[in-house]
Amino acid sequence: MSQPLKQFRRAAFLVGAAFCLVAWSRADAHTIGELDWLRGCWTSTTPGERQTTEHWMKPVGDTILGISQTVSGDKTLESEFMRISQEANGEIYFIAKPSGQSEARFKLIKSSEHEVVFENPTHDFPQRVIYRLGEDGSLLGRIEGNENGKTKAADFPLRRISCD
């Protein structure tokens, strides 16, 4: 085999390998737009008439903004500012600022058509934040992790409502 042909084959192999590597590295890449199913207003009412409402805005640019409010009667018990942001390196984070607490960041570790999982193993509690869209159109928010050496989880079932 001639030297130029060997060089051509080697170059073609390297280009093909590089193309496969880039395609493989992007196979796990996610975008903010994939989380559009979170958009809208959601609510739940618990015994004792505590009502929690979450409002997620349309994904725009590299961010989805959200806000949550829990009320009982005419008194706000808790509120939380949330955002899901895609950074320049492509990583996506859920960033929460609950009332009276410091901001916490959770990295996207799993995303599918109707579920997203964020994790921060160094956070006190929770270490994971999960949103799952049900077949019936409901939304399940879930936090889980360890607290004081014990496994703990809390579910927040939500139903879609009109955004007034």
PDB file of C-alpha atoms in Angstrom:
ATOM      1  CA  MET A   1       0.000   0.000   0.000  1.00  0.00           C
ATOM      2  CA  SER A   2       1.403   3.402  -0.920  1.00  0.00           C
ATOM      3  CA  GLN A   3       2.349   5.931   1.757  1.00  0.00           C
ATOM      4  CA  PRO A   4      -0.229   8.551   0.603  1.00  0.00           C
ATOM      5  CA  LEU A   5      -3.001   5.935   0.734  1.00  0.00           C
ATOM      6  CA  LYS A   6      -1.950   4.881   4.245  1.00  0.00           C
ATOM      7  CA  GLN A   7      -1.955   8.512   5.346  1.00  0.00           C
ATOM      8  CA  PHE A   8      -5.387   9.063   3.780  1.00  0.00           C
ATOM      9  CA  ARG A   9      -6.851   5.994   5.510  1.00  0.00           C
ATOM     10  CA  ARG A  10      -5.338   7.024   8.832  1.00  0.00           C
ATOM     11  CA  ALA A  11      -6.706  10.567   8.492  1.00  0.00           C
ATOM     12  CA  ALA A  12     -10.149   9.228   7.510  1.00  0.00           C
ATOM     13  CA  PHE A  13     -10.119   6.907  10.523  1.00  0.00           C
ATOM     14  CA  LEU A  14      -9.157   9.752  12.880  1.00  0.00           C
ATOM     15  CA  VAL A  15     -11.847  12.041  11.472  1.00  0.00           C
ATOM     16  CA  GLY A  16     -14.447   9.264  11.815  1.00  0.00           C
ATOM     17  CA  ALA A  17     -13.320   8.501  15.374  1.00  0.00           C
ATOM     18  CA  ALA A  18     -13.475  12.189  16.300  1.00  0.00           C
ATOM     19  CA  PHE A  19     -16.982  12.459  14.822  1.00  0.00           C
ATOM     20  CA  CYS A  20     -18.134   9.412  16.835  1.00  0.00           C
ATOM     21  CA  LEU A  21     -16.611  10.860  20.015  1.00  0.00           C
ATOM     22  CA  VAL A  22     -18.392  14.195  19.553  1.00  0.00           C
ATOM     23  CA  ALA A  23     -21.707  12.450  18.787  1.00  0.00           C
ATOM     24  CA  TRP A  24     -21.300  10.184  21.822  1.00  0.00           C
ATOM     25  CA  SER A  25     -20.461  13.106  24.137  1.00  0.00           C
ATOM     26  CA  ARG A  26     -23.587  14.963  22.974  1.00  0.00           C
ATOM     27  CA  ALA A  27     -25.843  11.930  23.383  1.00  0.00           C
ATOM     28  CA  ASP A  28     -26.167  12.692  27.102  1.00  0.00           C
ATOM     29  CA  ALA A  29     -26.395  16.467  26.606  1.00  0.00           C
ATOM     30  CA  HIS A  30     -29.630  18.077  27.687  1.00  0.00           C
ATOM     31  CA  THR A  31     -31.190  21.464  27.042  1.00  0.00           C
ATOM     32  CA  ILE A  32     -33.490  23.678  29.061  1.00  0.00           C
ATOM     33  CA  GLY A  33     -36.148  23.333  26.355  1.00  0.00           C
ATOM     34  CA  GLU A  34     -36.544  19.627  27.180  1.00  0.00           C
ATOM     35  CA  LEU A  35     -38.075  20.671  30.514  1.00  0.00           C
ATOM     36  CA  ASP A  36     -40.939  22.627  28.947  1.00  0.00           C
ATOM     37  CA  TRP A  37     -43.357  20.061  30.431  1.00  0.00           C
ATOM     38  CA  LEU A  38     -42.844  21.769  33.822  1.00  0.00           C
ATOM     39  CA  ARG A  39     -44.330  25.000  32.502  1.00  0.00           C
ATOM     40  CA  GLY A  40     -47.560  26.169  34.051  1.00  0.00           C
ATOM     41  CA  CYS A  41     -49.284  26.506  37.391  1.00  0.00           C
ATOM     42  CA  TRP A  42     -49.626  23.649  39.836  1.00  0.00           C
ATOM     43  CA  THR A  43     -51.329  23.335  43.215  1.00  0.00           C
ATOM     44  CA  SER A  44     -52.019  20.992  46.088  1.00  0.00           C
ATOM     45  CA  THR A  45     -54.146  21.286  49.183  1.00  0.00           C
ATOM     46  CA  THR A  46     -53.244  19.332  52.288  1.00  0.00           C
ATOM     47  CA  PRO A  47     -55.291  18.575  55.394  1.00  0.00           C
ATOM     48  CA  GLY A  48     -55.612  21.688  57.512  1.00  0.00           C
ATOM     49  CA  GLU A  49     -56.172  23.742  54.345  1.00  0.00           C
ATOM     50  CA  ARG A  50     -52.500  24.381  53.559  1.00  0.00           C
ATOM     51  CA  GLN A  51     -52.359  25.231  49.886  1.00  0.00           C
ATOM     52  CA  THR A  52     -49.122  25.121  47.907  1.00  0.00           C
ATOM     53  CA  THR A  53     -48.886  26.653  44.448  1.00  0.00           C
ATOM     54  CA  GLU A  54     -45.938  26.450  42.047  1.00  0.00           C
ATOM     55  CA  HIS A  55     -45.656  28.509  38.892  1.00  0.00           C
ATOM     56  CA  TRP A  56     -43.045  27.582  36.283  1.00  0.00           C
ATOM     57  CA  MET A  57     -42.486  29.973  33.405  1.00  0.00           C
ATOM     58  CA  LYS A  58     -41.711  29.051  29.798  1.00  0.00           C
ATOM     59  CA  PRO A  59     -38.071  28.096  29.172  1.00  0.00           C
ATOM     60  CA  VAL A  60     -36.411  31.178  27.676  1.00  0.00           C
ATOM     61  CA  GLY A  61     -32.757  31.412  26.733  1.00  0.00           C
ATOM     62  CA  ASP A  62     -30.884  29.316  29.237  1.00  0.00           C
ATOM     63  CA  THR A  63     -33.317  29.604  32.164  1.00  0.00           C
ATOM     64  CA  ILE A  64     -36.696  28.518  33.524  1.00  0.00           C
ATOM     65  CA  LEU A  65     -37.971  30.609  36.428  1.00  0.00           C
ATOM     66  CA  GLY A  66     -40.275  29.278  39.129  1.00  0.00           C
ATOM     67  CA  ILE A  67     -41.889  30.414  42.334  1.00  0.00           C
ATOM     68  CA  SER A  68     -43.660  28.508  45.078  1.00  0.00           C
ATOM     69  CA  GLN A  69     -45.942  29.742  47.848  1.00  0.00           C
ATOM     70  CA  THR A  70     -47.588  27.842  50.694  1.00  0.00           C
ATOM     71  CA  VAL A  71     -50.480  29.552  52.454  1.00  0.00           C
ATOM     72  CA  SER A  72     -52.910  28.729  55.216  1.00  0.00           C
ATOM     73  CA  GLY A  73     -55.957  30.946  55.308  1.00  0.00           C
ATOM     74  CA  ASP A  74     -54.639  34.423  54.545  1.00  0.00           C
ATOM     75  CA  LYS A  75     -51.105  33.824  55.835  1.00  0.00           C
ATOM     76  CA  THR A  76     -48.064  32.874  53.748  1.00  0.00           C
ATOM     77  CA  LEU A  77     -46.202  30.122  55.575  1.00  0.00           C
ATOM     78  CA  GLU A  78     -43.391  29.515  53.069  1.00  0.00           C
ATOM     79  CA  SER A  79     -42.181  30.769  49.743  1.00  0.00           C
ATOM     80  CA  GLU A  80     -39.396  29.765  47.401  1.00  0.00           C
ATOM     81  CA  PHE A  81     -37.754  31.281  44.356  1.00  0.00           C
ATOM     82  CA  MET A  82     -36.474  28.667  41.918  1.00  0.00           C
ATOM     83  CA  ARG A  83     -34.675  28.598  38.641  1.00  0.00           C
ATOM     84  CA  ILE A  84     -33.316  25.958  36.352  1.00  0.00           C
ATOM     85  CA  SER A  85     -30.299  27.279  34.481  1.00  0.00           C
ATOM     86  CA  GLN A  86     -28.047  25.889  31.803  1.00  0.00           C
ATOM     87  CA  GLU A  87     -24.460  27.041  32.217  1.00  0.00           C
ATOM     88  CA  ALA A  88     -21.978  27.765  29.425  1.00  0.00           C
ATOM     89  CA  ASN A  89     -20.456  24.288  29.806  1.00  0.00           C
ATOM     90  CA  GLY A  90     -23.890  22.720  29.166  1.00  0.00           C
ATOM     91  CA  GLU A  91     -24.548  21.574  32.734  1.00  0.00           C
ATOM     92  CA  ILE A  92     -28.036  22.249  34.086  1.00  0.00           C
ATOM     93  CA  TYR A  93     -28.748  23.221  37.699  1.00  0.00           C
ATOM     94  CA  PHE A  94     -31.879  23.562  39.816  1.00  0.00           C
ATOM     95  CA  ILE A  95     -31.269  26.544  42.114  1.00  0.00           C
ATOM     96  CA  ALA A  96     -33.613  27.042  45.050  1.00  0.00           C
ATOM     97  CA  LYS A  97     -33.899  29.956  47.471  1.00  0.00           C
ATOM     98  CA  PRO A  98     -36.467  28.948  50.127  1.00  0.00           C
ATOM     99  CA  SER A  99     -37.761  31.592  52.535  1.00  0.00           C
ATOM    100  CA  GLY A 100     -35.315  32.122  55.397  1.00  0.00           C
ATOM    101  CA  GLN A 101     -32.640  29.810  53.931  1.00  0.00           C
ATOM    102  CA  SER A 102     -29.514  30.073  51.819  1.00  0.00           C
ATOM    103  CA  GLU A 103     -29.574  29.358  48.117  1.00  0.00           C
ATOM    104  CA  ALA A 104     -28.875  25.719  47.168  1.00  0.00           C
ATOM    105  CA  ARG A 105     -27.727  24.312  43.815  1.00  0.00           C
ATOM    106  CA  PHE A 106     -28.565  20.826  42.520  1.00  0.00           C
ATOM    107  CA  LYS A 107     -26.996  19.440  39.340  1.00  0.00           C
ATOM    108  CA  LEU A 108     -29.123  17.625  36.766  1.00  0.00           C
ATOM    109  CA  ILE A 109     -28.142  13.952  36.889  1.00  0.00           C
ATOM    110  CA  LYS A 110     -31.058  12.358  35.024  1.00  0.00           C
ATOM    111  CA  SER A 111     -33.610  13.600  32.546  1.00  0.00           C
ATOM    112  CA  SER A 112     -36.212  11.816  30.477  1.00  0.00           C
ATOM    113  CA  GLU A 113     -39.368  12.812  28.660  1.00  0.00           C
ATOM    114  CA  HIS A 114     -41.364  13.201  31.896  1.00  0.00           C
ATOM    115  CA  GLU A 115     -38.872  13.099  34.763  1.00  0.00           C
ATOM    116  CA  VAL A 116     -35.944  15.179  35.927  1.00  0.00           C
ATOM    117  CA  VAL A 117     -33.589  14.476  38.841  1.00  0.00           C
ATOM    118  CA  PHE A 118     -31.221  17.031  40.365  1.00  0.00           C
ATOM    119  CA  GLU A 119     -28.641  16.182  43.018  1.00  0.00           C
ATOM    120  CA  ASN A 120     -26.290  17.864  45.471  1.00  0.00           C
ATOM    121  CA  PRO A 121     -24.676  15.216  47.725  1.00  0.00           C
ATOM    122  CA  THR A 122     -23.081  17.897  49.941  1.00  0.00           C
ATOM    123  CA  HIS A 123     -26.354  19.688  50.784  1.00  0.00           C
ATOM    124  CA  ASP A 124     -27.775  19.066  54.272  1.00  0.00           C
ATOM    125  CA  PHE A 125     -31.289  18.071  53.189  1.00  0.00           C
ATOM    126  CA  PRO A 126     -32.511  17.349  50.641  1.00  0.00           C
ATOM    127  CA  GLN A 127     -29.759  15.954  48.452  1.00  0.00           C
ATOM    128  CA  ARG A 128     -32.104  15.217  45.519  1.00  0.00           C
ATOM    129  CA  VAL A 129     -34.948  17.178  43.928  1.00  0.00           C
ATOM    130  CA  ILE A 130     -37.178  15.246  41.534  1.00  0.00           C
ATOM    131  CA  TYR A 131     -40.068  16.274  39.289  1.00  0.00           C
ATOM    132  CA  ARG A 132     -42.153  13.616  37.552  1.00  0.00           C
ATOM    133  CA  LEU A 133     -45.096  14.212  35.202  1.00  0.00           C
ATOM    134  CA  GLY A 134     -47.826  11.592  35.684  1.00  0.00           C
ATOM    135  CA  GLU A 135     -49.774   9.926  32.895  1.00  0.00           C
ATOM    136  CA  ASP A 136     -52.874  11.730  34.200  1.00  0.00           C
ATOM    137  CA  GLY A 137     -51.187  15.134  33.804  1.00  0.00           C
ATOM    138  CA  SER A 138     -50.384  15.518  37.495  1.00  0.00           C
ATOM    139  CA  LEU A 139     -46.945  16.570  38.694  1.00  0.00           C
ATOM    140  CA  LEU A 140     -45.078  14.950  41.552  1.00  0.00           C
ATOM    141  CA  GLY A 141     -42.406  16.992  43.254  1.00  0.00           C
ATOM    142  CA  ARG A 142     -40.174  14.923  45.528  1.00  0.00           C
ATOM    143  CA  ILE A 143     -37.242  15.715  47.784  1.00  0.00           C
ATOM    144  CA  GLU A 144     -35.093  12.999  49.268  1.00  0.00           C
ATOM    145  CA  GLY A 145     -31.802  12.275  50.923  1.00  0.00           C
ATOM    146  CA  ASN A 146     -30.264  11.655  54.310  1.00  0.00           C
ATOM    147  CA  GLU A 147     -30.775  13.752  57.393  1.00  0.00           C
ATOM    148  CA  ASN A 148     -28.986  12.951  60.639  1.00  0.00           C
ATOM    149  CA  GLY A 149     -28.001   9.553  59.233  1.00  0.00           C
ATOM    150  CA  LYS A 150     -31.559   8.587  58.294  1.00  0.00           C
ATOM    151  CA  THR A 151     -33.044   8.247  54.814  1.00  0.00           C
ATOM    152  CA  LYS A 152     -35.886  10.689  54.363  1.00  0.00           C
ATOM    153  CA  ALA A 153     -38.250  11.689  51.537  1.00  0.00           C
ATOM    154  CA  ALA A 154     -41.223  13.963  51.043  1.00  0.00           C
ATOM    155  CA  ASP A 155     -43.661  13.917  48.129  1.00  0.00           C
ATOM    156  CA  PHE A 156     -45.577  16.931  46.870  1.00  0.00           C
ATOM    157  CA  PRO A 157     -48.389  15.808  44.531  1.00  0.00           C
ATOM    158  CA  LEU A 158     -49.587  18.692  42.388  1.00  0.00           C
ATOM    159  CA  ARG A 159     -52.360  19.149  39.857  1.00  0.00           C
ATOM    160  CA  ARG A 160     -52.392  21.614  36.987  1.00  0.00           C
ATOM    161  CA  ILE A 161     -54.501  24.745  37.406  1.00  0.00           C
ATOM    162  CA  SER A 162     -55.125  27.857  35.372  1.00  0.00           C
ATOM    163  CA  CYS A 163     -52.517  30.586  35.783  1.00  0.00           C
ATOM    164  CA  ASP A 164     -54.567  33.613  36.855  1.00  0.00           C
TER     165      ASP A 164
END
